[in-house]
């Protein structure tokens, strides 16, 4: 899974996960549960070790669940 | 570290972004120390960068010619196509993880610029790493990152940078005291004087006392985003109490709390109030809000663990269906009428899975007219049974993560600066800040230190403007994995301030329009009157 940390792959995995595990509660999904989900796909190889990878993957999955990325809608500067 | 016989000794601060003519974007500052090498007698210079943000509204810059716009730092970073700088920055310190303070880093990495070590809190580094993933930057390209905690002092050449816990809208925020042997600057970052937090730590004012007791600082660069507002920025404890009261006053009704997705402190305060009131929490504010909660978990702020008596579930999950809306609070977005907010989508009749009962209580805190956009949506007859609580109600529900006038007074009293200067603001807010500082007995600079102005400090002369350069920017265009970039001038974005003229021109135009309209109406009225009289005859 060497290049799977690239964003395109994270988005790919988010789509695939959402299809197989629709309406998953991402807020309570542990990294271990997510790893098990990833390993359920036959084409999954080695899993990344970086914790932020799973954070990024869950965030990407949240984008898929919510039907779009709203991150640019309100500028951070005034918050 | 570079050597130069001509350099004057002292500590120097140059805002490179964030101190704009209007709006706030791309916060970035360089600090340099010039000292004399006692052995060679030559001047030696050490430079660090504090924050490296990107323009949050690139479409507003140079007619939207670029996808991204970042401060041009070719004088201290090795930018391809530019002369290698003599004075290379030796470290980057990040005050916090908001995009206007960190997202320029991704663009510099994409340009192939080698960056020095980045020092930041764990939470900020997590946000940064997530951004690397999102920007398709593989881990081999990541710069070296080092976690620091409040109280840590990092020595960089002859400069020391001490991190202080700051209170803002997200965790892991720092103010920095930057010193050399003789001079010192306190750089507030984005901050307010709130000692309360439901994420663990607010500002640590007792650590500031230490600075004041040790003689204060020569200069304090201070967050002037909201210092034009009287009073203090709401404390999270005040917000908590208000929401707890709202929950109590509306027992048996669904409460929908609209918040800015990026205000993680507020999310924690409202969730903690829900726990106190025994209400479950449905998070249904879009991907950013969920991602921010996930970020909190990763940094060790697990709100479900902190609030074990209630359930916190995602509004897009199956679990949300098992929660009684009347005994819960739905936390969402939409106070700025963000078009992707599930709440706004629902109000527009487009979102089917957002649950809103006909007699729900809507809590919509904001301080500006953007609220009207949401109000207009809520004024529809279809929603006449909703109860809407805004900032003008008896409940204290509004508060940004930026210092207001009292916060400035409080922090300045502890830090004891000899001079103060505004950061993270527009020219207009800088003027208001200087007036506030002057009234409270602090020295200010003779001009607004907009991007490109260098302020020098030495014991003999105090603080003074030593240089004024036209700020420069780098505009980037991304096409797939290809990045092209070019250096561009400021074109008055940082240095010019024509708002007053613009306002006057708009007022003139509006007066003319009204006059024309009245003339036309009078004419029509006169014609109607003549016609009516003719008919009467």
PDB file of C-alpha atoms in Angstrom, chain B residues 341-507:
ATOM      1  CA  UNK B 341     -24.774  23.109   5.107  1.00  0.00           C
ATOM      2  CA  UNK B 342     -27.312  20.262   5.563  1.00  0.00           C
ATOM      3  CA  UNK B 343     -29.446  22.667   7.634  1.00  0.00           C
ATOM      4  CA  UNK B 344     -29.488  25.305   4.882  1.00  0.00           C
ATOM      5  CA  UNK B 345     -30.137  22.602   2.316  1.00  0.00           C
ATOM      6  CA  UNK B 346     -33.098  21.446   4.391  1.00  0.00           C
ATOM      7  CA  UNK B 347     -34.463  24.987   4.714  1.00  0.00           C
ATOM      8  CA  UNK B 348     -34.175  25.309   0.944  1.00  0.00           C
ATOM      9  CA  UNK B 349     -36.163  22.089   0.587  1.00  0.00           C
ATOM     10  CA  UNK B 350     -33.228  20.141  -0.822  1.00  0.00           C
ATOM     11  CA  UNK B 351     -31.964  17.933   2.017  1.00  0.00           C
ATOM     12  CA  UNK B 352     -34.137  14.994   2.925  1.00  0.00           C
ATOM     13  CA  UNK B 353     -32.217  13.406   5.801  1.00  0.00           C
ATOM     14  CA  UNK B 354     -31.883  16.490   8.037  1.00  0.00           C
ATOM     15  CA  UNK B 355     -34.402  16.128  10.834  1.00  0.00           C
ATOM     16  CA  UNK B 356     -36.159  19.341  11.879  1.00  0.00           C
ATOM     17  CA  UNK B 357     -39.383  19.284  13.837  1.00  0.00           C
ATOM     18  CA  UNK B 358     -41.965  21.969  13.107  1.00  0.00           C
ATOM     19  CA  UNK B 359     -41.671  23.476  16.588  1.00  0.00           C
ATOM     20  CA  UNK B 360     -37.883  23.167  16.872  1.00  0.00           C
ATOM     21  CA  UNK B 361     -35.784  25.819  18.600  1.00  0.00           C
ATOM     22  CA  UNK B 362     -33.100  27.249  16.346  1.00  0.00           C
ATOM     23  CA  UNK B 363     -30.034  28.800  18.007  1.00  0.00           C
ATOM     24  CA  UNK B 364     -28.189  30.959  15.481  1.00  0.00           C
ATOM     25  CA  UNK B 365     -25.386  33.030  17.017  1.00  0.00           C
ATOM     26  CA  UNK B 366     -23.617  35.600  14.932  1.00  0.00           C
ATOM     27  CA  UNK B 367     -22.728  39.236  15.205  1.00  0.00           C
ATOM     28  CA  UNK B 368     -23.114  40.537  11.717  1.00  0.00           C
ATOM     29  CA  UNK B 369     -25.591  40.966   8.955  1.00  0.00           C
ATOM     30  CA  UNK B 370     -24.723  37.610   7.449  1.00  0.00           C
ATOM     31  CA  UNK B 371     -27.198  36.290   9.963  1.00  0.00           C
ATOM     32  CA  UNK B 372     -29.910  38.016   8.015  1.00  0.00           C
ATOM     33  CA  UNK B 373     -29.406  35.584   5.191  1.00  0.00           C
ATOM     34  CA  UNK B 374     -30.342  32.730   7.503  1.00  0.00           C
ATOM     35  CA  UNK B 375     -33.115  34.805   9.085  1.00  0.00           C
ATOM     36  CA  UNK B 376     -34.632  35.424   5.674  1.00  0.00           C
ATOM     37  CA  UNK B 377     -34.794  31.678   5.086  1.00  0.00           C
ATOM     38  CA  UNK B 378     -36.382  31.123   8.486  1.00  0.00           C
ATOM     39  CA  UNK B 379     -38.977  33.823   7.944  1.00  0.00           C
ATOM     40  CA  UNK B 380     -40.844  31.675   5.458  1.00  0.00           C
ATOM     41  CA  UNK B 381     -44.449  30.905   6.474  1.00  0.00           C
ATOM     42  CA  UNK B 382     -43.551  27.228   6.348  1.00  0.00           C
ATOM     43  CA  UNK B 383     -41.328  27.735   9.414  1.00  0.00           C
ATOM     44  CA  UNK B 384     -43.595  30.028  11.424  1.00  0.00           C
ATOM     45  CA  UNK B 385     -43.763  27.592  14.356  1.00  0.00           C
ATOM     46  CA  UNK B 386     -40.008  27.538  14.837  1.00  0.00           C
ATOM     47  CA  UNK B 387     -38.513  29.505  17.715  1.00  0.00           C
ATOM     48  CA  UNK B 388     -35.368  31.338  16.633  1.00  0.00           C
ATOM     49  CA  UNK B 389     -32.788  32.482  19.193  1.00  0.00           C
ATOM     50  CA  UNK B 390     -30.159  34.882  17.872  1.00  0.00           C
ATOM     51  CA  UNK B 391     -27.351  36.934  19.447  1.00  0.00           C
ATOM     52  CA  UNK B 392     -29.787  39.705  20.250  1.00  0.00           C
ATOM     53  CA  UNK B 393     -31.653  37.431  22.684  1.00  0.00           C
ATOM     54  CA  UNK B 394     -31.078  37.341  26.458  1.00  0.00           C
ATOM     55  CA  UNK B 395     -28.677  34.435  26.030  1.00  0.00           C
ATOM     56  CA  UNK B 396     -24.987  35.102  25.474  1.00  0.00           C
ATOM     57  CA  UNK B 397     -24.326  32.833  22.540  1.00  0.00           C
ATOM     58  CA  UNK B 398     -22.008  34.772  20.236  1.00  0.00           C
ATOM     59  CA  UNK B 399     -18.270  34.952  20.576  1.00  0.00           C
ATOM     60  CA  UNK B 400     -15.408  34.549  18.160  1.00  0.00           C
ATOM     61  CA  UNK B 401     -11.951  33.285  19.048  1.00  0.00           C
ATOM     62  CA  UNK B 402     -10.481  36.775  18.747  1.00  0.00           C
ATOM     63  CA  UNK B 403      -9.697  39.299  21.447  1.00  0.00           C
ATOM     64  CA  UNK B 404     -12.017  42.227  22.056  1.00  0.00           C
ATOM     65  CA  UNK B 405     -11.011  45.463  23.795  1.00  0.00           C
ATOM     66  CA  UNK B 406     -11.041  44.036  27.344  1.00  0.00           C
ATOM     67  CA  UNK B 407      -9.063  40.981  26.284  1.00  0.00           C
ATOM     68  CA  UNK B 408      -6.370  43.280  24.917  1.00  0.00           C
ATOM     69  CA  UNK B 409      -6.278  45.294  28.158  1.00  0.00           C
ATOM     70  CA  UNK B 410      -6.030  42.156  30.250  1.00  0.00           C
ATOM     71  CA  UNK B 411      -3.283  40.491  28.229  1.00  0.00           C
ATOM     72  CA  UNK B 412      -1.297  43.718  27.777  1.00  0.00           C
ATOM     73  CA  UNK B 413      -1.375  44.323  31.530  1.00  0.00           C
ATOM     74  CA  UNK B 414       0.342  40.968  32.105  1.00  0.00           C
ATOM     75  CA  UNK B 415       2.798  41.153  29.227  1.00  0.00           C
ATOM     76  CA  UNK B 416       3.804  44.791  29.899  1.00  0.00           C
ATOM     77  CA  UNK B 417       4.838  45.741  26.367  1.00  0.00           C
ATOM     78  CA  UNK B 418       6.645  49.029  25.738  1.00  0.00           C
ATOM     79  CA  UNK B 419       5.090  49.280  22.270  1.00  0.00           C
ATOM     80  CA  UNK B 420       2.138  47.471  20.697  1.00  0.00           C
ATOM     81  CA  UNK B 421       1.281  46.827  17.051  1.00  0.00           C
ATOM     82  CA  UNK B 422      -1.793  45.293  15.414  1.00  0.00           C
ATOM     83  CA  UNK B 423      -1.715  42.067  13.421  1.00  0.00           C
ATOM     84  CA  UNK B 424      -4.319  39.967  11.598  1.00  0.00           C
ATOM     85  CA  UNK B 425      -6.477  42.903  10.604  1.00  0.00           C
ATOM     86  CA  UNK B 426      -7.373  45.519   8.045  1.00  0.00           C
ATOM     87  CA  UNK B 427      -6.103  49.120   7.972  1.00  0.00           C
ATOM     88  CA  UNK B 428      -9.352  50.290   9.472  1.00  0.00           C
ATOM     89  CA  UNK B 429      -9.172  47.848  12.379  1.00  0.00           C
ATOM     90  CA  UNK B 430      -5.497  48.709  12.874  1.00  0.00           C
ATOM     91  CA  UNK B 431      -6.480  52.347  13.365  1.00  0.00           C
ATOM     92  CA  UNK B 432      -9.112  51.385  15.934  1.00  0.00           C
ATOM     93  CA  UNK B 433      -6.613  49.133  17.697  1.00  0.00           C
ATOM     94  CA  UNK B 434      -4.008  51.907  17.871  1.00  0.00           C
ATOM     95  CA  UNK B 435      -6.588  54.243  19.347  1.00  0.00           C
ATOM     96  CA  UNK B 436      -7.475  51.636  21.987  1.00  0.00           C
ATOM     97  CA  UNK B 437      -3.806  51.061  22.799  1.00  0.00           C
ATOM     98  CA  UNK B 438      -3.046  54.773  22.987  1.00  0.00           C
ATOM     99  CA  UNK B 439      -5.993  55.388  25.324  1.00  0.00           C
ATOM    100  CA  UNK B 440      -4.646  52.652  27.571  1.00  0.00           C
ATOM    101  CA  UNK B 441      -1.197  54.181  27.746  1.00  0.00           C
ATOM    102  CA  UNK B 442       0.722  52.032  25.273  1.00  0.00           C
ATOM    103  CA  UNK B 443       3.050  53.359  22.625  1.00  0.00           C
ATOM    104  CA  UNK B 444       2.077  52.546  19.063  1.00  0.00           C
ATOM    105  CA  UNK B 445       3.935  52.692  15.765  1.00  0.00           C
ATOM    106  CA  UNK B 446       3.624  55.823  13.629  1.00  0.00           C
ATOM    107  CA  UNK B 447       2.074  53.877  10.745  1.00  0.00           C
ATOM    108  CA  UNK B 448       0.093  50.690  10.260  1.00  0.00           C
ATOM    109  CA  UNK B 449       2.696  47.940   9.870  1.00  0.00           C
ATOM    110  CA  UNK B 450       1.112  46.470   6.781  1.00  0.00           C
ATOM    111  CA  UNK B 451       2.688  43.567   4.933  1.00  0.00           C
ATOM    112  CA  UNK B 452       6.194  44.505   3.851  1.00  0.00           C
ATOM    113  CA  UNK B 453       6.926  47.021   6.609  1.00  0.00           C
ATOM    114  CA  UNK B 454       9.888  46.104   8.809  1.00  0.00           C
ATOM    115  CA  UNK B 455       9.908  47.186  12.428  1.00  0.00           C
ATOM    116  CA  UNK B 456      13.287  47.237  14.126  1.00  0.00           C
ATOM    117  CA  UNK B 457      13.923  47.170  17.848  1.00  0.00           C
ATOM    118  CA  UNK B 458      17.071  48.050  19.653  1.00  0.00           C
ATOM    119  CA  UNK B 459      17.647  49.151  23.190  1.00  0.00           C
ATOM    120  CA  UNK B 460      18.931  52.566  22.131  1.00  0.00           C
ATOM    121  CA  UNK B 461      16.148  53.589  19.759  1.00  0.00           C
ATOM    122  CA  UNK B 462      13.226  51.424  20.851  1.00  0.00           C
ATOM    123  CA  UNK B 463      10.766  50.391  18.114  1.00  0.00           C
ATOM    124  CA  UNK B 464      10.925  52.135  14.761  1.00  0.00           C
ATOM    125  CA  UNK B 465      10.022  51.561  11.139  1.00  0.00           C
ATOM    126  CA  UNK B 466      13.245  50.636   9.375  1.00  0.00           C
ATOM    127  CA  UNK B 467      12.011  49.565   5.975  1.00  0.00           C
ATOM    128  CA  UNK B 468       8.924  49.661   3.798  1.00  0.00           C
ATOM    129  CA  UNK B 469       8.806  47.294   0.865  1.00  0.00           C
ATOM    130  CA  UNK B 470       6.006  46.598  -1.549  1.00  0.00           C
ATOM    131  CA  UNK B 471       4.804  43.137  -0.450  1.00  0.00           C
ATOM    132  CA  UNK B 472       5.072  40.370  -2.996  1.00  0.00           C
ATOM    133  CA  UNK B 473       3.069  37.226  -3.500  1.00  0.00           C
ATOM    134  CA  UNK B 474       3.380  33.974  -5.355  1.00  0.00           C
ATOM    135  CA  UNK B 475       0.410  32.978  -7.468  1.00  0.00           C
ATOM    136  CA  UNK B 476       0.071  29.265  -8.217  1.00  0.00           C
ATOM    137  CA  UNK B 477      -1.882  27.418 -10.849  1.00  0.00           C
ATOM    138  CA  UNK B 478      -2.554  23.709 -10.372  1.00  0.00           C
ATOM    139  CA  UNK B 479      -3.401  21.514 -13.325  1.00  0.00           C
ATOM    140  CA  UNK B 480      -3.650  17.913 -12.124  1.00  0.00           C
ATOM    141  CA  UNK B 481      -0.304  17.157 -10.526  1.00  0.00           C
ATOM    142  CA  UNK B 482       1.439  19.997 -12.376  1.00  0.00           C
ATOM    143  CA  UNK B 483       2.065  23.234 -10.494  1.00  0.00           C
ATOM    144  CA  UNK B 484       3.136  26.464 -12.141  1.00  0.00           C
ATOM    145  CA  UNK B 485       3.819  29.618 -10.206  1.00  0.00           C
ATOM    146  CA  UNK B 486       4.972  33.180 -10.564  1.00  0.00           C
ATOM    147  CA  UNK B 487       5.857  36.064  -8.331  1.00  0.00           C
ATOM    148  CA  UNK B 488       3.350  38.893  -8.448  1.00  0.00           C
ATOM    149  CA  UNK B 489       3.148  42.369  -7.006  1.00  0.00           C
ATOM    150  CA  UNK B 490       0.742  43.447  -4.352  1.00  0.00           C
ATOM    151  CA  UNK B 491      -1.253  45.867  -6.487  1.00  0.00           C
ATOM    152  CA  UNK B 492      -2.414  47.706  -3.418  1.00  0.00           C
ATOM    153  CA  UNK B 493      -3.984  44.706  -1.676  1.00  0.00           C
ATOM    154  CA  UNK B 494      -1.817  45.287   1.378  1.00  0.00           C
ATOM    155  CA  UNK B 495      -0.830  48.896   1.120  1.00  0.00           C
ATOM    156  CA  UNK B 496      -3.773  50.795  -0.284  1.00  0.00           C
ATOM    157  CA  UNK B 497      -6.910  51.480   1.595  1.00  0.00           C
ATOM    158  CA  UNK B 498      -9.533  53.041  -0.590  1.00  0.00           C
ATOM    159  CA  UNK B 499     -12.529  51.785   1.326  1.00  0.00           C
ATOM    160  CA  UNK B 500     -13.462  55.208   2.609  1.00  0.00           C
ATOM    161  CA  UNK B 501     -13.360  56.560  -0.925  1.00  0.00           C
ATOM    162  CA  UNK B 502     -15.321  53.580  -2.125  1.00  0.00           C
ATOM    163  CA  UNK B 503     -17.922  54.031   0.590  1.00  0.00           C
ATOM    164  CA  UNK B 504     -18.234  57.715  -0.281  1.00  0.00           C
ATOM    165  CA  UNK B 505     -18.543  56.902  -3.986  1.00  0.00           C
ATOM    166  CA  UNK B 506     -21.182  54.250  -3.246  1.00  0.00           C
ATOM    167  CA  UNK B 507     -23.082  56.648  -1.014  1.00  0.00           C
TER     168      UNK B 507
END
